[in-house]
Short mmCIF file of C-alpha atoms and ligand atoms in Angstrom, two decimals:
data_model
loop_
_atom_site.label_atom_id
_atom_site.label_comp_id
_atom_site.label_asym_id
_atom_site.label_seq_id
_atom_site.Cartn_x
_atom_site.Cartn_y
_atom_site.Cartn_z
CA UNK V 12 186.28 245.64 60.92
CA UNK V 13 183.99 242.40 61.29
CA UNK V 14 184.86 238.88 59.82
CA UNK V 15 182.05 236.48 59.34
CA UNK V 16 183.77 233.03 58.96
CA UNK V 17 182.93 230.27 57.45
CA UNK V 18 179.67 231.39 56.01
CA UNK V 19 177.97 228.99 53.46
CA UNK V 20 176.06 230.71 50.79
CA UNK V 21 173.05 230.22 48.65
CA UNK V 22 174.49 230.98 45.34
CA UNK V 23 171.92 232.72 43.25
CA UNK V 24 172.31 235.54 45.67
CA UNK V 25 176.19 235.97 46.25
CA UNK V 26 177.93 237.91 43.29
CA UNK V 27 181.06 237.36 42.08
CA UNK V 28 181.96 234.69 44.54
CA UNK V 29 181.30 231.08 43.20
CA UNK V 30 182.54 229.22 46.32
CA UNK V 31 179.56 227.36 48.35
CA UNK V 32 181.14 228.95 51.73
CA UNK V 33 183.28 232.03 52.68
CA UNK V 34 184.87 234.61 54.81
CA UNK V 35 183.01 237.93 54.51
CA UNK V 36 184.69 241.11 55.62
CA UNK V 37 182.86 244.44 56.94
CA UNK V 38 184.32 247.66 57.04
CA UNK V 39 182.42 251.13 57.40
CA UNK V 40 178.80 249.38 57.50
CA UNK V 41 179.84 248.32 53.60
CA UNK V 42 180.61 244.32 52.49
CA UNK V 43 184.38 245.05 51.75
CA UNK V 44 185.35 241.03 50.64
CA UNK V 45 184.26 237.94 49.86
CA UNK V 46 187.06 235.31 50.49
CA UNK V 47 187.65 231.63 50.64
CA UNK V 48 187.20 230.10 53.83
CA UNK V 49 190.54 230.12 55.88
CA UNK V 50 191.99 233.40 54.51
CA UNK V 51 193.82 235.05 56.88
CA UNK V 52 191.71 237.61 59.58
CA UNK V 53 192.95 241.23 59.83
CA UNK V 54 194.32 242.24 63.09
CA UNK V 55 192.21 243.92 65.18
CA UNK V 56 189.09 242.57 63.63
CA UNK V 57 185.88 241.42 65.46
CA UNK V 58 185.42 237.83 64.19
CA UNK V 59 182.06 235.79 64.23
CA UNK V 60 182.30 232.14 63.58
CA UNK V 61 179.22 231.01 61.63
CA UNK V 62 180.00 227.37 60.87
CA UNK V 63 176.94 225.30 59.90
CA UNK V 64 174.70 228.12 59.36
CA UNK V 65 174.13 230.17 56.14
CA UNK V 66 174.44 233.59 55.29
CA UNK V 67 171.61 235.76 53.15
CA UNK V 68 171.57 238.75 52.25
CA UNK V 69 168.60 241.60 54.87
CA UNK V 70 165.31 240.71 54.25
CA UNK V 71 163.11 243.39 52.39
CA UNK V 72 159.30 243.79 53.00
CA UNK V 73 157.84 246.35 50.20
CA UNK V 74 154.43 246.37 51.88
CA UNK V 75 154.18 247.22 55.22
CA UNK V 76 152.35 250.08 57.25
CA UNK V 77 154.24 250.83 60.16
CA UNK V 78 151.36 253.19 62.29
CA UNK V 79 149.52 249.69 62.10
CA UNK V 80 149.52 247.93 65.31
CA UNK V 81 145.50 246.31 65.19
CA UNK V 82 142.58 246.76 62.35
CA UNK V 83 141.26 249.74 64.55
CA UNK V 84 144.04 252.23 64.06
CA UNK V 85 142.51 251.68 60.28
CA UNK V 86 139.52 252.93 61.38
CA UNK V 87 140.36 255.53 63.43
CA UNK V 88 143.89 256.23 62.09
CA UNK V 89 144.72 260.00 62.41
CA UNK V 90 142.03 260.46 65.30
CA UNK V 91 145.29 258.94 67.91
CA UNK V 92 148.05 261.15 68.95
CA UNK V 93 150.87 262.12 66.97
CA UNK V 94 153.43 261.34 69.61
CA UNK V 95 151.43 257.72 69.87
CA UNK V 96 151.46 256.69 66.36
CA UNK V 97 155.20 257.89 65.82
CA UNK V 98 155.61 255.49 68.52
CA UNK V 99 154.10 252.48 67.79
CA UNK V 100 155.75 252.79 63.94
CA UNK V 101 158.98 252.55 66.06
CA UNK V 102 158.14 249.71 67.98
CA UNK V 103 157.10 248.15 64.54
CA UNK V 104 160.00 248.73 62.53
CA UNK V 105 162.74 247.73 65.84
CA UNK V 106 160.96 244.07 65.74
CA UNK V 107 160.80 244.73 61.99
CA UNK V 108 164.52 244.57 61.82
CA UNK V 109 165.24 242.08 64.72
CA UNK V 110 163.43 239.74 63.19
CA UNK V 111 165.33 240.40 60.01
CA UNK V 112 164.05 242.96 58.01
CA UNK V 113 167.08 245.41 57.22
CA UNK V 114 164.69 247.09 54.46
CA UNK V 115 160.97 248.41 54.68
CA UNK V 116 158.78 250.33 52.10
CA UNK V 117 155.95 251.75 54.10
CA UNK V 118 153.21 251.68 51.70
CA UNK V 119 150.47 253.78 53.47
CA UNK V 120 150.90 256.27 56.47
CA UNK V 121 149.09 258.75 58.56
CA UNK V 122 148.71 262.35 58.48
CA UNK V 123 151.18 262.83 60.87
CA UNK V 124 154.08 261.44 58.60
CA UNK V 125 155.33 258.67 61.58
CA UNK V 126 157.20 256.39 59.08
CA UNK V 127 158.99 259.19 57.32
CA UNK V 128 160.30 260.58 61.09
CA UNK V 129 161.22 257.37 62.40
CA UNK V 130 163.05 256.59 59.20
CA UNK V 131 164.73 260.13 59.71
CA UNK V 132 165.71 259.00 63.51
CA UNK V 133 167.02 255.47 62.35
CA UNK V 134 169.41 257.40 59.49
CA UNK V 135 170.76 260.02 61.55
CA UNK V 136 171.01 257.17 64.01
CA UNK V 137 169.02 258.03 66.78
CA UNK V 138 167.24 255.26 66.69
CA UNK V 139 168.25 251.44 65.37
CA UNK V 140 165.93 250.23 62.30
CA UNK V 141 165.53 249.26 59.20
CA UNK V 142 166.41 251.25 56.30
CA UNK V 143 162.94 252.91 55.06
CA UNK V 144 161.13 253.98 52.33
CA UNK V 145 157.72 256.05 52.55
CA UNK V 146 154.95 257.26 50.35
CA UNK V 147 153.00 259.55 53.23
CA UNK V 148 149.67 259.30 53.42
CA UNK V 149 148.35 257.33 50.30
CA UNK V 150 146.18 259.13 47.96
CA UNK V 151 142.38 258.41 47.43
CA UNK V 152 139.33 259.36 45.72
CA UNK V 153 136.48 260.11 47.90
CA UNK V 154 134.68 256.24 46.99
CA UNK V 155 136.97 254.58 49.63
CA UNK V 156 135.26 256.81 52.79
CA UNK V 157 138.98 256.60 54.76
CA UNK V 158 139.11 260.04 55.20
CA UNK V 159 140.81 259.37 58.22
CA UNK V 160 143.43 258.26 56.44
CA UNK V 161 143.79 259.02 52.96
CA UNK V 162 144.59 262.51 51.42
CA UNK V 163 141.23 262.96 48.37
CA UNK V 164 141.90 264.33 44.99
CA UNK V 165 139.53 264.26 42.16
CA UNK V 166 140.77 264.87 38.98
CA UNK V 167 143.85 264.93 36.98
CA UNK V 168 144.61 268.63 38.15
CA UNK V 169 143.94 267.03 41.65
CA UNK V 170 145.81 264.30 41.23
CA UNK V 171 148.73 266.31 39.94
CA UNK V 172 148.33 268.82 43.17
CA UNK V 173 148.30 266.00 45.75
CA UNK V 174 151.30 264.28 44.26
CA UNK V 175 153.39 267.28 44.41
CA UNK V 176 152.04 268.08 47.87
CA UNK V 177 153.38 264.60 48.66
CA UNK V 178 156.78 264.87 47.31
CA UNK V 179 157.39 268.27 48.91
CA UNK V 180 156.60 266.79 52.21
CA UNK V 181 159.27 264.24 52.05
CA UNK V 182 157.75 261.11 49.99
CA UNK V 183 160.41 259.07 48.14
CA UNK V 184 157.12 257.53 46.48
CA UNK V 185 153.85 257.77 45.82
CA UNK V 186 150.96 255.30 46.45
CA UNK V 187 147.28 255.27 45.34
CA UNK V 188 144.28 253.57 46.54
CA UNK V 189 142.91 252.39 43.10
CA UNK V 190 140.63 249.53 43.74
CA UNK V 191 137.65 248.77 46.18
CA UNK V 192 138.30 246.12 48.74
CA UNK V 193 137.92 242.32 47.76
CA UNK V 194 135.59 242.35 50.63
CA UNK V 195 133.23 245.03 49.64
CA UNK V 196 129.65 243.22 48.55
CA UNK V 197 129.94 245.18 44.87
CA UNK V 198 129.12 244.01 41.71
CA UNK V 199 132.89 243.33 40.83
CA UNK V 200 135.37 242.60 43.88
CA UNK V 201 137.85 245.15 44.19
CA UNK V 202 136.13 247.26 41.07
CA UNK V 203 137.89 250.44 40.31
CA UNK V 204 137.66 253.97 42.44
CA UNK V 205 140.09 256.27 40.44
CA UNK V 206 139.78 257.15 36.86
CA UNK V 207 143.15 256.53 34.18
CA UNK V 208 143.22 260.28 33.62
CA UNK V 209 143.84 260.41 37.68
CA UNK V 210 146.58 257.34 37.50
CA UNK V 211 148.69 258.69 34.36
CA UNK V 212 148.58 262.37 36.24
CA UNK V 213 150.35 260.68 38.98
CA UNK V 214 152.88 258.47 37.32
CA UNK V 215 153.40 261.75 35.17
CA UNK V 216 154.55 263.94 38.18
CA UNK V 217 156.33 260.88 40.44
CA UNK V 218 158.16 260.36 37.19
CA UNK V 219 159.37 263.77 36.55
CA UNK V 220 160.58 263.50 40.39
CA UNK V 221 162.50 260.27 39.36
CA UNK V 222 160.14 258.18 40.76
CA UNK V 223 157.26 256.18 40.74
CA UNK V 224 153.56 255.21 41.65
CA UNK V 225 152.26 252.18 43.54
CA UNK V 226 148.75 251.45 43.73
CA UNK V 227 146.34 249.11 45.92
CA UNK V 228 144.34 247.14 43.22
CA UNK V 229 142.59 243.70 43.63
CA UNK V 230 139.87 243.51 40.59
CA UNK V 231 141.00 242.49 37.18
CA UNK V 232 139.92 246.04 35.96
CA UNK V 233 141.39 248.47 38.51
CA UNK V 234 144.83 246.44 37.89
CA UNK V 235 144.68 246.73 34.28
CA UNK V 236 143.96 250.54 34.52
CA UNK V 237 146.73 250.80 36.49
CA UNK V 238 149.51 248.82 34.45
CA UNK V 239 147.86 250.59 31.35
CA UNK V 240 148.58 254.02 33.44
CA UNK V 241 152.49 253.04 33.89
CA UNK V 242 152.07 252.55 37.64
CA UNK V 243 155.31 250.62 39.15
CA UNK V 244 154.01 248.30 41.53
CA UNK V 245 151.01 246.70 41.87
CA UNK V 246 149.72 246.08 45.65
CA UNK V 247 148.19 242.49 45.87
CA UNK V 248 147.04 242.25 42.43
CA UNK V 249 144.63 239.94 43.42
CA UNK V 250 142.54 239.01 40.36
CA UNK V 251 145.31 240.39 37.67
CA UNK V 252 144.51 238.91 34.36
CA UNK V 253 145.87 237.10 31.65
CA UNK V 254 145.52 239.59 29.12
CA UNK V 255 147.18 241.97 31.75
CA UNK V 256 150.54 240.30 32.17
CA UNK V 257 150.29 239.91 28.20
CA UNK V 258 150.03 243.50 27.74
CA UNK V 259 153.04 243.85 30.72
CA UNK V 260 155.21 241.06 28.33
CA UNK V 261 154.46 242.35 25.32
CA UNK V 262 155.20 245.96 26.45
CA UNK V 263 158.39 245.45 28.49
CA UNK V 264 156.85 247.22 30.97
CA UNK V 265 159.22 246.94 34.56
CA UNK V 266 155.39 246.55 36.17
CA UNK V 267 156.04 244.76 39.84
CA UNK V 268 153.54 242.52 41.59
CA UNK V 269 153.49 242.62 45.42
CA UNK V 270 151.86 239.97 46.61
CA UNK V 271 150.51 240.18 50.30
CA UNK V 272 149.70 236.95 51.15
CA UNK V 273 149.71 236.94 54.91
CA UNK V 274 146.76 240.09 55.09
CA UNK V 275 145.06 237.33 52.57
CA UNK V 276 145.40 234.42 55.03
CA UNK V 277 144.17 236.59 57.92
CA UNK V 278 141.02 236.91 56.69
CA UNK V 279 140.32 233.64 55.97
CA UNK V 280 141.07 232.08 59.29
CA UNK V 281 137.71 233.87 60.24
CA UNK V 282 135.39 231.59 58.54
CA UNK V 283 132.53 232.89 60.88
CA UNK V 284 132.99 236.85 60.09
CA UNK V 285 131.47 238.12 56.94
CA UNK V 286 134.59 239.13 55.85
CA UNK V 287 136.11 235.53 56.67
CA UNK V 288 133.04 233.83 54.29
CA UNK V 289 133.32 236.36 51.45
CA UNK V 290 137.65 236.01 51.20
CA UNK V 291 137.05 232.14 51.18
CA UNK V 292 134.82 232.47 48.52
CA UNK V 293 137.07 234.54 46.55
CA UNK V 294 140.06 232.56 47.68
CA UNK V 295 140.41 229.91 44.47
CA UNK V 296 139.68 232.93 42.11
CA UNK V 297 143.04 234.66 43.48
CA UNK V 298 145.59 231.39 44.13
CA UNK V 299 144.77 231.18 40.17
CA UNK V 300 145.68 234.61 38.97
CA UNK V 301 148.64 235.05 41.35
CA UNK V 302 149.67 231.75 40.45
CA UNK V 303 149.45 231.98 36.51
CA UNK V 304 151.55 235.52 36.35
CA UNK V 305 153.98 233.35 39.11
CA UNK V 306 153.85 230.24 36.63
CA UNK V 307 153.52 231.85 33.76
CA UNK V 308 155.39 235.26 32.88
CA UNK V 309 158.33 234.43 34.68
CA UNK V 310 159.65 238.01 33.66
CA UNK V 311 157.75 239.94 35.57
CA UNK V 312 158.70 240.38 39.07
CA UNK V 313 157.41 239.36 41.96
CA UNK V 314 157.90 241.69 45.13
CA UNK V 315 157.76 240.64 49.20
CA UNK V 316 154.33 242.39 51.05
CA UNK V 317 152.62 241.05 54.37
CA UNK V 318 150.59 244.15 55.17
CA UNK V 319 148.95 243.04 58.52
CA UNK V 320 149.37 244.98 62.34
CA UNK V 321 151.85 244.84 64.24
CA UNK V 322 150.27 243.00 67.09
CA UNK V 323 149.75 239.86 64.27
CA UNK V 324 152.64 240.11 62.76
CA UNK V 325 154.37 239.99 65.45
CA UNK V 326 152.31 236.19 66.68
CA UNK V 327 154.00 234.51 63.53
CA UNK V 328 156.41 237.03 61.53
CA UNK V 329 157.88 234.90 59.14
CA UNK V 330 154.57 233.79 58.02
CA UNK V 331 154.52 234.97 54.79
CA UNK V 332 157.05 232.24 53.38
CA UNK V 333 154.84 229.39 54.11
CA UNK V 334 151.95 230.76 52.40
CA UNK V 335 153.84 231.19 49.68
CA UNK V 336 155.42 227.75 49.47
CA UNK V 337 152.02 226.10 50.31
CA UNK V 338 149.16 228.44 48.90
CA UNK V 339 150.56 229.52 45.84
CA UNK V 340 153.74 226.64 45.36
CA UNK V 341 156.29 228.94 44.51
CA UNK V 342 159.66 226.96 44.40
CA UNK V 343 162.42 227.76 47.28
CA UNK V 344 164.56 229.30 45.27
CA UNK V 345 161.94 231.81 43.76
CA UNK V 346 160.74 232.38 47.43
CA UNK V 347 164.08 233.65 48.73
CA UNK V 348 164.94 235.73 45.67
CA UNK V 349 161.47 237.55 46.24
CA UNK V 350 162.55 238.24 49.76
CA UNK V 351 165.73 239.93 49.03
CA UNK V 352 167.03 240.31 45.16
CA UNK V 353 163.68 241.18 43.58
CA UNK V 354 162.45 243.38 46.09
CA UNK V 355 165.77 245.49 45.95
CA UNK V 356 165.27 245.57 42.57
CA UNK V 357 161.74 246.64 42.35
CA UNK V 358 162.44 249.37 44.25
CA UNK V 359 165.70 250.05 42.49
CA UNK V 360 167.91 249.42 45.25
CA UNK V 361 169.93 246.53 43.77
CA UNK V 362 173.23 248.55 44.03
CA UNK V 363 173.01 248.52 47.55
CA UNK V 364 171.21 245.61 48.53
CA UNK V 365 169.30 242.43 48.04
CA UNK V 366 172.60 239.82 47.46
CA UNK V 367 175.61 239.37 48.80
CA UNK V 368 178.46 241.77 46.46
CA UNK V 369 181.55 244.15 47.56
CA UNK V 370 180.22 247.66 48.03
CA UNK V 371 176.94 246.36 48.61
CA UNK V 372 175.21 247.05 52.79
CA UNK V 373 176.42 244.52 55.29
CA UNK V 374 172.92 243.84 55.91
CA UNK V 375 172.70 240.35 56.70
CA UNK V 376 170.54 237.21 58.02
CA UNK V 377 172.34 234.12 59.31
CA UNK V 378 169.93 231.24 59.56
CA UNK V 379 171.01 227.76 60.85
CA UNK V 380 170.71 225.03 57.96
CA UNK V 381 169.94 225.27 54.36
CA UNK V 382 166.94 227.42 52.66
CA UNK V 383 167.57 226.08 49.76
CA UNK V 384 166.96 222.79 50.33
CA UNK V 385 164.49 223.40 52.66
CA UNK V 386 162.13 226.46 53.38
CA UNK V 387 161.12 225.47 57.06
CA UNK V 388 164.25 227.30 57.93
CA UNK V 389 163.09 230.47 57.08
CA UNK V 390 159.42 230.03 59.01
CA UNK V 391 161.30 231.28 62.45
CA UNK V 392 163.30 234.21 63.05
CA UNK V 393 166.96 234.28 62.06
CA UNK V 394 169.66 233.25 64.35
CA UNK V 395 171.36 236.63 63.36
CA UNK V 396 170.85 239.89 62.22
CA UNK V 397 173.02 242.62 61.22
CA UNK V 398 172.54 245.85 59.76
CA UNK V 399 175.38 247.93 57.92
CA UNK V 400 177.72 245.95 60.14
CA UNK V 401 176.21 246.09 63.19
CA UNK V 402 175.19 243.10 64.83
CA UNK V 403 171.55 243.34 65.76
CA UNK V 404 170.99 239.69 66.87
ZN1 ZN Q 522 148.41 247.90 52.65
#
C-alpha cells in the first residue's frame, strides 16, 4: 500500500471528497481512499509526504503519434524498419509518461502496428508506459498521396472493408483522414478528401464494434461532413463553423473537438518557410473558430492533442498549456479539466480515470504550487508521476 499525505487538491477534479487537502491511499494500482489529512497510516505502508504541492489526477493526450520522432518519418513513414519504428514509439511514450502522461490515444500509426505492440508490452508489463489507445494506420482516400502511411479505400463498400480490416487487427478505434491540409495552396484550406457516404460507412461499422470514428478535418466543410456523418472526435477542427456547433447543440450530438495547438504553433514559428507564411495567414481565421465553439457552446467538449515529433516535443513538452491560456484564453480551470476529466471522458474512460475518485487508477501528477490559481505551474514537467501506484518520478 502507498499513502500520499497531505495532498492539496483542485476541487473540480476530486470526487466525493470536499476537503481542499488529503491523505490518498493506493492499493493494487487502484485509488482505495480519500481521507482527511492526519488520518492514521496503515502499517506497513509506503508513505510519501507531499506537503505544499498539489495532487491531479494523469495527464491524457488524445492526439499523439507515437512512430513520430521528426517531420521525415511522415514522409517516409513505413519505408524505416519495423524493429526501428517500434522503437522510437517506445522511447516516445516512456518520456510520454515521465513527463506525466499516464494516458495516450495514438491517433495515426504505421503499417507495422508499433503503438498497438508497445501498448501490448506496457500492459503485460514488459515495458513501463502510459496506458494506450490505437486506431492503426489511419484510413485515407487516395487525394492525400501518403501512401506511405495511410491504408486507401474508396467507397462505402471500401470504407466498410478497411474498417473491419482495422478492427480485426487490434484497433480499439478508428481514424480517418477527412480534410486536406491547412497548408495545401487549394481553393478552400483543408477542403474535403472523403465523401459522407465513406464517413457514415465507417461510423456504421466502428459503431456496431462499440466504438467510434475520429477524423483529421481543418476546413469548415470537411468538419461539417464529418459531425453530419456521426464521427466522435474531431482532430483540430480548425475552421469549424458556427452553424456546425449549432447543428452539434441542437442535435445533442457527444461530437468532441481536439484541439492541437502546439502542431499549430510549430508552423508558425517558421515565418520564412512557405508553410510558416501560409499558417500565419490562416492563423486569425482559426483562434476565431476554436475560440467561439470554446466561448460559445460550452457543452461541447473540448479534448487535449499536441500532435508534433518526438524530438520537439520533447524541447518544450508541456507546451500545449500556454498556447492555450495565451492563443486561445481559455480560463485555468477549463485548461486543466481538458487535460484530464474531458479527455477521459471523450474517450469514455471516465470510470477509470481523469479525477481523483475510489476505484478510479492511481495515476497521478504532483506539481509544486497551485494550477488553479496559476497555470505557469503546469508549463514544466511535474515534480511526480505515478502510474497505477507506481511511482514513476
Ligand atoms: Zn495527427
Amino acid at each position: 500500500m502507498l499513502v500520499l499525505k497531505n495532498c492539496a487538491f483542485v476541487p473540480f477534479l476530486t470526487e466525493d471528497f470536499d476537503d481542499a487537502c488529503g491523505d490518498v491511499l493506493v492499493k493494487d494500482g487502484m485509488i482505495e481512499k480519500i481521507l482527511p489529512c492526519g488520518s492514521e497510516v496503515p502499517e506497513g505502508a509506503e508513505v510519501m509526504d507531499l506537503a505544499g504541492k498539489t495532487l491531479l489526477p494523469g495527464l491524457i493526450d488524445l492526439h499523439v503519434h507515437l512512430f513520430y520522432q521528426t517531420v521525415s518519418d511522415v514522409m517516409t513513414g513505413n519505408a524505416i524498419p519495423a524493429p526501428v519504428i517500434t522503437l522510437n514509439a517506445y522511447r516516445y511514450a516512456e518520456e510520454l509518461l515521465k513527463d506525466g502522461y499516464t494516458t495516450v490515444r495514438d491517433v495515426g500509426d504505421l503499417h507495422c502496428r508499433a503503438a498497438m505492440h508497445v501498448k501490448k508490452m506496457i500492459e503485460a508489463g514488459k515495458m513501463t508506459g502510459p496506458r494506450i489507445t490505437t486506431s492503426g494506420p489511419i484510413i485515407s482516400s487516395n487525394w492525400t498521396n501518403l501512401d506511405s502511411l495511410d491504408i486507401y479505400a474508396c467507397g462505402s463498400d471500401g470504407f466498410r472493408d478497411a474498417v473491419r480490416k482495422n478492427f480485426a487487427n487490434g484497433s480499439d478505434f478508428i481514424k480517418l483522414y477527412g480534410s486536406g491540409s491547412l497548408l495545401m495552396p487549394s481553393n478552400e484550406p483543408g477542403y474535403p478528401i472523403l465523401e459522407s457516404d465513406e464517413i457514415e460507412a465507417a461510423v456504421l461499422i466502428a459503431r456496431r464494434n462499440s466504438s467510434y470514428v475520429s477524423v483529421h478535418a481543418h476546413g469548415p466543410t470537411a468538419v461539417d461532413m464529418c459531425v453530419r456523418a456521426g464521427v466522435h472526435t474531431i482532430e483540430h477542427a480548425s475552421m469549424i463553423t458556427e452553424d456546425t456547433l449549432k447543428y452539434i447543440d441542437d442535435n445533442h450530438l457527444d461530437t468532441a473537438l481536439v484541439y492541437t495547438m502546439f502542431a499549430i504553433d510549430e508552423i508558425l514559428e517558421e515565418p520564412d518557410t512557405y508553410n510558416g507564411q501560409r499558417m500565419n495567414a490562416l492563423i486569425g481565421r482559426i483562434t476565431d473558430s476554436l475560440k467561439n465553439a470554446y466561448n460559445n457552446h460550452r457543452n461541447i467538449l473540448i479534448g487535449w492533442g499536441t500532435d508534433v515529433g518526438f524530438e520537439l516535443y520533447r524541447t518544450d513538452p508541456m507546451r500545449e498549456f500556454r498556447l492555450r491560456k495565451e492563443m486561445l484564453g481559455m480560463s485555468n480551470e477549463d485548461i486543466l479539466k481538458q487535460a484530464t476529466i474531458n479527455s477521459a471522458r471523450i474517450i469514455r474512460q471516465d470510470d477509470r480515470i481523469g479525477s481523483l475518485k475510489a476505484g478510479k487508477y492511481a495515476d497521478f501528477v504532483v506539481v509544486d504550487g497551485d494550477p488553479v490559481a496559476d497555470l505557469s505551474v503546469m508549463y514544466k514537467v511535474p515534480a511526480h508521476v505515478i502510474k497505477g501506484g507506481t511511482v514513476i518520478r
